[in-house]
Amino acid sequence: MKILIITGIFPPDIGGPATYVPQIAEALSGRGHQITVVALSDRLDHEDTVYPFRVIRLPRKEFKLWRWLHTVVKLIQLGRKADLLFVNGLAMEAALANLVLRKPMVQKVVGDLAWERATNLSWVKDNFEEFQKKRYGLKVEALKALRGWWTRRADRVIVPSQYLARWVAHWGVPEERIVVIYNAVEPINGLKPLPIPLKTPVKAITVGRLVLWKRIDKLLEALSQVPELGLAVVGDGPERSRLGVLAKRLGVSERVYFAGSRSKLETLRLMAACDFFVLNSTYEGLPHVVLEAMALGLPVVATAVGGTPEVVKDGETGFLISTEDGLLEKAIRRLVENPMERKRLGDAARRWVQECFSSEQMIEQTEAVLLNLVKRGGGG
């Protein structure tokens, strides 16, 4: 097959799609498929010859309307030679390009872009599930309508959790078009930890874009009550300055290391230097970074939201908590005070990931979806 993979982020960016796309592209290339990846990028001079597939970078920082038009035109040009479009971002641009191309199209959905944008623009304050159920003003409903339109344009929709599958069906996508394929993570062995400038005896880490629903502010509040603990925060985003001010106000600045955006390898090395991982968000489709933490042997404290309970086994590989105040502090204090508990949960987490989230399984299932769709010539 000739597959055009479309994504909004790609290394050196970090995040779920930036991890998943190179992994699946390399695997499909190794199975004899011809892969081209189209991605937005802050710079166009990255060295991409390390990949066994073609990478075409489009400038992210162009004027938005021009970038949008540029992307659609480029996708039409490249898509003419493809057997299939595999969309991992830029979904609206891909759907518009495919009105011309009329190629089989698979879309991977890892969240709700309409909710994320409406939240970031402060148009709504509701959580993910409330957003799905309620009606809003014209701007928000237009966003929801667009998201539903471009998702329904796909012949198949791959989601990484049963949780997301239910909501994608709620958007009007027929259930027979939705396929659940869990993300996977390669075994991580022999990784040299990266020094973290924290003097506390125990260190926790959280990784992700610094946005409201990640609730890192609540994590800082819990940290203020556990003096033995230090926290590394990897990532950047609109909440960064507010979180820095909050850390000072809470008196925990010396126990928080804002590491900023890091490469994939640097992020893993920082995680390897810590004792456990925390994810305190109000929404997750299926957090790939949790799989990586578990593959490193880190126990996980996470809110029981979205697809996270499909990954973290409460009391066995970590602790699942609700979003109620006080429960986060209790869970992290338990790990801080009990190193044997950390080891037990971390060892079990590593085994669980190796047994149930193998790359081979994910790749075979994904390839089967793509091949079957091409053989059918599109929908059905």
Coordinates of C-alpha atoms in Angstrom, one line a residue:
M1 CA 0.0 0.0 0.0
K2 CA 0.9 3.6 -0.5
I3 CA -0.1 5.4 2.7
L4 CA -0.2 9.1 3.3
I5 CA 0.0 9.7 7.0
I6 CA -1.2 13.2 8.1
T7 CA -0.3 14.7 11.5
G8 CA -0.2 18.0 13.2
I9 CA 2.8 17.1 15.4
F10 CA 5.9 15.1 14.8
P11 CA 9.3 14.8 16.5
P12 CA 10.9 16.9 17.9
D13 CA 7.4 17.8 19.1
I14 CA 6.3 15.7 22.0
G15 CA 2.8 14.2 22.7
G16 CA 0.8 11.2 21.8
P17 CA 0.7 11.6 18.0
A18 CA 4.3 12.6 17.9
T19 CA 5.1 9.3 19.6
Y20 CA 2.6 7.2 17.7
V21 CA 3.1 8.4 14.1
P22 CA 6.9 7.6 13.8
Q23 CA 6.3 4.2 15.5
I24 CA 3.4 3.1 13.2
A25 CA 5.0 4.6 10.1
E26 CA 8.3 2.8 10.7
A27 CA 6.5 -0.5 11.4
L28 CA 4.3 -0.2 8.3
S29 CA 7.4 0.7 6.2
G30 CA 9.1 -2.4 7.5
R31 CA 6.2 -4.5 6.4
G32 CA 6.7 -3.4 2.8
H33 CA 4.3 -0.4 2.6
Q34 CA 5.3 2.9 1.0
I35 CA 4.8 5.6 3.7
T36 CA 4.8 9.4 3.4
V37 CA 4.3 11.5 6.5
V38 CA 3.0 15.1 6.2
A39 CA 3.4 17.1 9.4
L40 CA 3.4 20.7 10.6
S41 CA 6.7 21.8 12.1
D42 CA 8.1 24.9 13.7
R43 CA 11.3 24.4 11.6
L44 CA 11.7 22.8 8.1
D45 CA 15.4 22.0 8.4
H46 CA 15.2 18.9 10.6
E47 CA 17.3 15.9 9.7
D48 CA 14.7 13.4 8.6
T49 CA 16.9 10.9 6.8
V50 CA 16.9 8.8 10.0
Y51 CA 13.4 7.6 9.1
P52 CA 12.8 4.7 6.7
F53 CA 10.0 6.8 5.2
R54 CA 9.5 10.2 3.6
V55 CA 8.7 13.1 5.9
I56 CA 7.3 16.4 4.4
R57 CA 7.2 19.3 6.9
L58 CA 4.9 22.2 6.4
P59 CA 5.4 25.5 8.3
R60 CA 3.3 25.7 11.4
K61 CA 3.9 29.4 12.0
E62 CA 2.4 30.6 8.7
F63 CA -0.6 33.0 8.8
K64 CA -3.4 30.5 9.7
L65 CA -5.6 31.0 6.6
W66 CA -2.6 30.6 4.3
R67 CA -1.3 27.6 6.3
W68 CA -4.7 26.0 6.0
L69 CA -5.0 26.5 2.3
H70 CA -1.3 25.5 1.8
T71 CA -2.0 22.2 3.7
V72 CA -5.1 21.3 1.8
V73 CA -3.4 21.9 -1.6
K74 CA -0.3 19.9 -0.5
L75 CA -2.5 17.0 0.7
I76 CA -4.3 16.9 -2.6
Q77 CA -1.0 16.8 -4.5
L78 CA 0.5 14.0 -2.4
G79 CA -2.7 12.1 -1.9
R80 CA -3.2 11.5 -5.7
K81 CA -0.4 8.9 -5.5
A82 CA -1.7 7.3 -2.2
D83 CA -3.9 4.3 -1.8
L84 CA -5.2 5.5 1.5
L85 CA -5.1 8.5 3.9
F86 CA -4.3 7.8 7.5
V87 CA -5.2 10.9 9.5
N88 CA -3.6 11.5 12.9
G89 CA -4.2 15.3 13.0
L90 CA -5.2 18.1 10.6
A91 CA -8.5 16.3 10.3
M92 CA -10.5 19.1 8.7
E93 CA -7.8 19.8 6.1
A94 CA -7.6 16.1 5.3
A95 CA -11.4 15.8 5.0
L96 CA -11.5 18.8 2.7
A97 CA -8.7 17.4 0.5
N98 CA -10.4 14.1 0.3
L99 CA -13.5 15.7 -1.2
V100 CA -11.3 16.1 -4.2
L101 CA -9.2 12.9 -3.8
R102 CA -12.1 10.5 -2.9
K103 CA -9.6 8.0 -1.3
P104 CA -10.2 5.5 1.5
M105 CA -9.6 7.5 4.7
V106 CA -8.9 6.2 8.2
Q107 CA -8.8 8.7 11.1
K108 CA -7.3 8.2 14.5
V109 CA -9.2 10.1 17.2
V110 CA -7.5 10.5 20.6
G111 CA -9.7 13.3 21.9
D112 CA -12.2 16.0 21.1
L113 CA -10.6 18.9 19.3
A114 CA -13.8 20.9 19.6
W115 CA -13.8 20.7 23.4
E116 CA -10.0 21.4 23.7
R117 CA -10.3 24.5 21.5
A118 CA -13.4 25.8 23.2
T119 CA -11.7 25.3 26.6
N120 CA -8.5 26.9 25.6
L121 CA -10.4 29.9 24.2
S122 CA -12.4 30.1 27.5
W123 CA -15.6 29.7 25.6
V124 CA -16.7 26.9 27.9
K125 CA -15.7 25.7 31.4
D126 CA -17.5 22.4 31.4
N127 CA -15.6 19.1 31.5
F128 CA -15.3 16.7 28.6
E129 CA -18.5 14.7 29.3
E130 CA -20.6 17.8 30.1
F131 CA -19.5 19.3 26.9
Q132 CA -20.7 16.3 24.9
K133 CA -24.2 16.5 26.4
K134 CA -24.9 20.3 26.5
R135 CA -25.8 22.8 23.8
Y136 CA -24.0 26.1 23.6
G137 CA -24.0 29.3 21.5
L138 CA -23.3 29.5 17.8
K139 CA -19.5 29.5 18.0
V140 CA -19.2 26.4 20.1
E141 CA -22.0 24.5 18.3
A142 CA -20.2 25.4 15.0
L143 CA -17.0 23.8 16.4
K144 CA -18.9 20.7 17.4
A145 CA -20.6 20.5 14.0
L146 CA -17.3 20.7 12.2
R147 CA -15.7 18.1 14.4
G148 CA -18.6 15.7 13.8
W149 CA -18.5 16.4 10.0
W150 CA -14.8 15.6 9.6
T151 CA -15.0 12.5 11.8
R152 CA -18.0 11.2 9.9
R153 CA -16.1 11.7 6.6
A154 CA -13.7 8.8 7.6
D155 CA -14.3 5.3 6.4
R156 CA -12.9 4.0 9.6
V157 CA -12.2 5.7 12.9
I158 CA -9.5 4.2 15.2
V159 CA -9.7 5.1 18.9
P160 CA -7.4 4.0 21.7
S161 CA -10.0 3.2 24.3
Q162 CA -13.6 1.9 24.7
Y163 CA -14.4 5.2 26.5
L164 CA -13.6 7.2 23.4
A165 CA -15.4 4.8 21.1
R166 CA -18.7 5.5 22.9
W167 CA -18.3 9.3 22.5
V168 CA -17.3 9.0 18.8
A169 CA -20.5 7.1 18.2
H170 CA -22.3 9.9 20.0
W171 CA -20.9 12.3 17.3
G172 CA -22.9 10.3 14.7
V173 CA -20.2 7.9 13.5
P174 CA -21.8 4.4 12.8
E175 CA -20.5 1.9 15.4
E176 CA -19.4 -0.5 12.6
R177 CA -16.9 2.1 11.4
I178 CA -15.2 2.5 14.9
V179 CA -12.3 0.2 15.8
V180 CA -10.7 0.2 19.2
I181 CA -6.9 -0.4 19.0
Y182 CA -5.0 0.2 22.2
N183 CA -1.7 2.2 22.0
A184 CA 1.5 0.3 22.6
V185 CA 4.9 1.0 24.0
E186 CA 8.2 -0.6 23.3
P187 CA 10.2 -2.1 26.2
I188 CA 12.4 0.6 27.7
N189 CA 15.6 -0.8 29.1
G190 CA 19.0 0.6 30.0
L191 CA 17.9 4.2 29.9
K192 CA 20.3 6.5 31.7
P193 CA 18.4 8.9 34.0
L194 CA 18.8 12.6 33.4
P195 CA 19.7 14.5 36.6
I196 CA 16.9 16.5 38.1
P197 CA 17.8 19.5 40.2
L198 CA 15.7 18.6 43.2
K199 CA 17.0 17.8 46.7
T200 CA 14.0 15.9 48.0
P201 CA 14.3 12.2 48.9
V202 CA 11.4 11.3 46.7
K203 CA 10.6 12.7 43.2
A204 CA 7.4 12.5 41.2
I205 CA 6.9 13.6 37.6
T206 CA 4.1 14.7 35.4
V207 CA 4.3 15.1 31.6
G208 CA 1.9 16.9 29.3
R209 CA 0.8 20.2 27.8
L210 CA 0.2 22.8 30.5
V211 CA -3.5 23.3 30.0
L212 CA -6.4 23.7 32.5
W213 CA -7.7 20.2 32.4
K214 CA -4.4 18.7 33.4
R215 CA -5.0 20.3 36.8
I216 CA -1.3 20.8 37.7
D217 CA -2.4 23.6 40.0
K218 CA -4.1 21.0 42.2
L219 CA -1.0 18.9 42.0
L220 CA 1.1 21.8 43.3
E221 CA -1.4 22.3 46.2
A222 CA -1.0 18.6 47.1
L223 CA 2.7 18.9 46.9
S224 CA 2.7 21.7 49.4
Q225 CA 1.3 19.2 52.0
V226 CA 4.0 16.6 51.4
P227 CA 7.4 18.2 52.2
E228 CA 9.4 15.1 51.4
L229 CA 8.3 15.2 47.7
G230 CA 9.7 17.1 44.7
L231 CA 8.0 17.4 41.4
A232 CA 9.3 17.6 37.8
V233 CA 6.8 19.1 35.3
V234 CA 7.7 18.4 31.7
G235 CA 5.9 20.3 29.0
D236 CA 4.8 23.8 28.2
G237 CA 1.5 25.6 27.5
P238 CA -0.8 28.5 28.4
E239 CA -0.8 27.7 32.1
R240 CA 3.0 27.9 32.6
S241 CA 3.2 31.4 34.0
R242 CA 0.3 31.0 36.3
L243 CA 1.7 27.8 37.6
G244 CA 5.0 29.5 38.4
V245 CA 3.3 32.2 40.3
L246 CA 1.2 29.6 42.2
A247 CA 4.3 27.6 43.1
K248 CA 5.9 30.7 44.7
R249 CA 2.7 31.5 46.6
L250 CA 2.5 28.0 48.0
G251 CA 6.1 28.0 49.0
V252 CA 7.1 25.0 46.8
S253 CA 9.2 26.7 44.2
E254 CA 12.4 24.9 45.4
R255 CA 10.6 21.6 45.2
V256 CA 9.2 22.1 41.6
Y257 CA 11.3 21.7 38.5
F258 CA 9.6 23.2 35.4
A259 CA 11.6 21.3 32.7
G260 CA 9.8 22.9 29.8
S261 CA 9.3 21.1 26.5
R262 CA 11.8 18.3 26.0
S263 CA 12.6 15.7 23.3
K264 CA 11.2 12.3 23.6
L265 CA 14.4 10.8 24.8
E266 CA 15.0 13.6 27.3
T267 CA 11.4 13.1 28.7
L268 CA 12.0 9.4 29.2
R269 CA 15.3 10.0 30.9
L270 CA 13.7 12.5 33.2
M271 CA 10.9 10.0 34.0
A272 CA 13.6 7.3 34.7
A273 CA 15.1 9.6 37.3
C274 CA 11.8 9.8 39.3
D275 CA 10.0 7.5 41.7
F276 CA 6.5 7.7 40.4
F277 CA 4.3 9.3 37.8
V278 CA 1.2 11.5 38.4
L279 CA -1.6 12.4 36.0
N280 CA -4.2 14.6 37.6
S281 CA -6.4 15.6 34.6
T282 CA -10.1 15.7 34.3
Y283 CA -10.0 14.1 30.9
E284 CA -7.9 11.6 28.9
G285 CA -8.7 9.6 25.8
L286 CA -6.0 7.1 26.6
P287 CA -2.8 8.6 28.0
H288 CA 0.2 7.2 26.1
V289 CA 2.6 8.8 28.6
V290 CA 1.2 6.6 31.3
L291 CA 2.1 3.5 29.3
E292 CA 5.6 4.9 29.0
A293 CA 5.9 5.5 32.7
M294 CA 4.7 2.0 33.5
A295 CA 7.2 0.6 30.9
L296 CA 9.9 2.3 32.9
G297 CA 8.6 0.6 36.1
L298 CA 7.0 3.7 37.6
P299 CA 3.8 3.3 39.7
V300 CA 1.1 5.7 38.5
V301 CA -1.3 8.0 40.4
A302 CA -4.0 9.1 38.0
T303 CA -7.5 10.3 38.0
A304 CA -10.1 7.7 37.0
V305 CA -11.3 9.6 34.0
G306 CA -11.7 8.8 30.3
G307 CA -9.6 5.8 29.1
T308 CA -7.2 5.9 32.0
P309 CA -8.9 3.1 34.0
E310 CA -8.4 0.9 30.9
V311 CA -4.7 1.2 31.5
V312 CA -4.1 1.7 35.2
K313 CA -5.2 -1.2 37.5
D314 CA -6.1 0.4 40.9
G315 CA -4.0 -1.1 43.7
E316 CA -2.0 -3.3 41.3
T317 CA -0.1 -1.0 39.0
G318 CA -0.9 2.3 40.7
F319 CA -3.7 4.2 42.3
L320 CA -6.8 5.6 40.6
I321 CA -8.5 8.5 42.3
S322 CA -11.5 10.7 41.7
T323 CA -11.2 14.4 41.1
E324 CA -12.3 15.2 44.6
D325 CA -10.0 17.4 46.7
G326 CA -7.7 15.6 49.2
L327 CA -7.6 12.3 47.4
L328 CA -4.6 13.2 45.4
E329 CA -2.6 14.2 48.4
K330 CA -3.5 10.9 50.2
A331 CA -2.4 8.8 47.2
I332 CA 0.9 10.5 46.7
R333 CA 1.7 10.5 50.4
R334 CA 1.1 6.8 50.5
L335 CA 3.7 6.3 47.8
V336 CA 6.2 8.8 49.3
E337 CA 6.1 7.0 52.7
N338 CA 6.2 3.4 51.4
P339 CA 9.2 2.6 49.1
M340 CA 8.2 -1.1 49.1
E341 CA 4.8 -0.2 47.8
R342 CA 6.4 1.8 45.0
K343 CA 8.5 -1.1 44.0
R344 CA 5.6 -3.6 44.1
L345 CA 3.4 -1.4 42.0
G346 CA 6.2 -0.4 39.6
D347 CA 7.2 -4.0 38.9
A348 CA 3.6 -5.0 38.3
A349 CA 3.1 -1.9 36.0
R350 CA 6.1 -3.0 33.8
R351 CA 4.8 -6.6 33.5
W352 CA 1.3 -5.4 32.7
V353 CA 2.5 -3.1 29.9
Q354 CA 4.7 -5.9 28.4
E355 CA 1.9 -8.4 28.5
C356 CA -1.1 -6.3 27.2
F357 CA 0.2 -3.3 25.2
S358 CA 2.7 -4.9 22.8
S359 CA 3.7 -3.0 19.7
E360 CA 3.3 -6.1 17.6
Q361 CA -0.3 -6.5 18.5
M362 CA -1.1 -2.8 17.8
I363 CA 0.7 -2.8 14.5
E364 CA -1.0 -6.0 13.2
Q365 CA -4.4 -4.7 14.2
T366 CA -3.8 -1.3 12.5
E367 CA -2.4 -2.8 9.3
A368 CA -5.4 -5.1 9.1
V369 CA -7.8 -2.1 9.3
L370 CA -5.9 -0.3 6.5
L371 CA -5.5 -3.3 4.2
N372 CA -9.2 -4.3 4.5
L373 CA -10.3 -0.8 3.7
V374 CA -8.1 -0.6 0.6
K375 CA -9.4 -4.0 -0.6
R376 CA -12.9 -2.8 -0.2
G377 CA -12.1 0.4 -2.0
G378 CA -13.4 2.7 0.8
G379 CA -16.5 2.4 3.0
G380 CA -18.5 -0.7 3.9

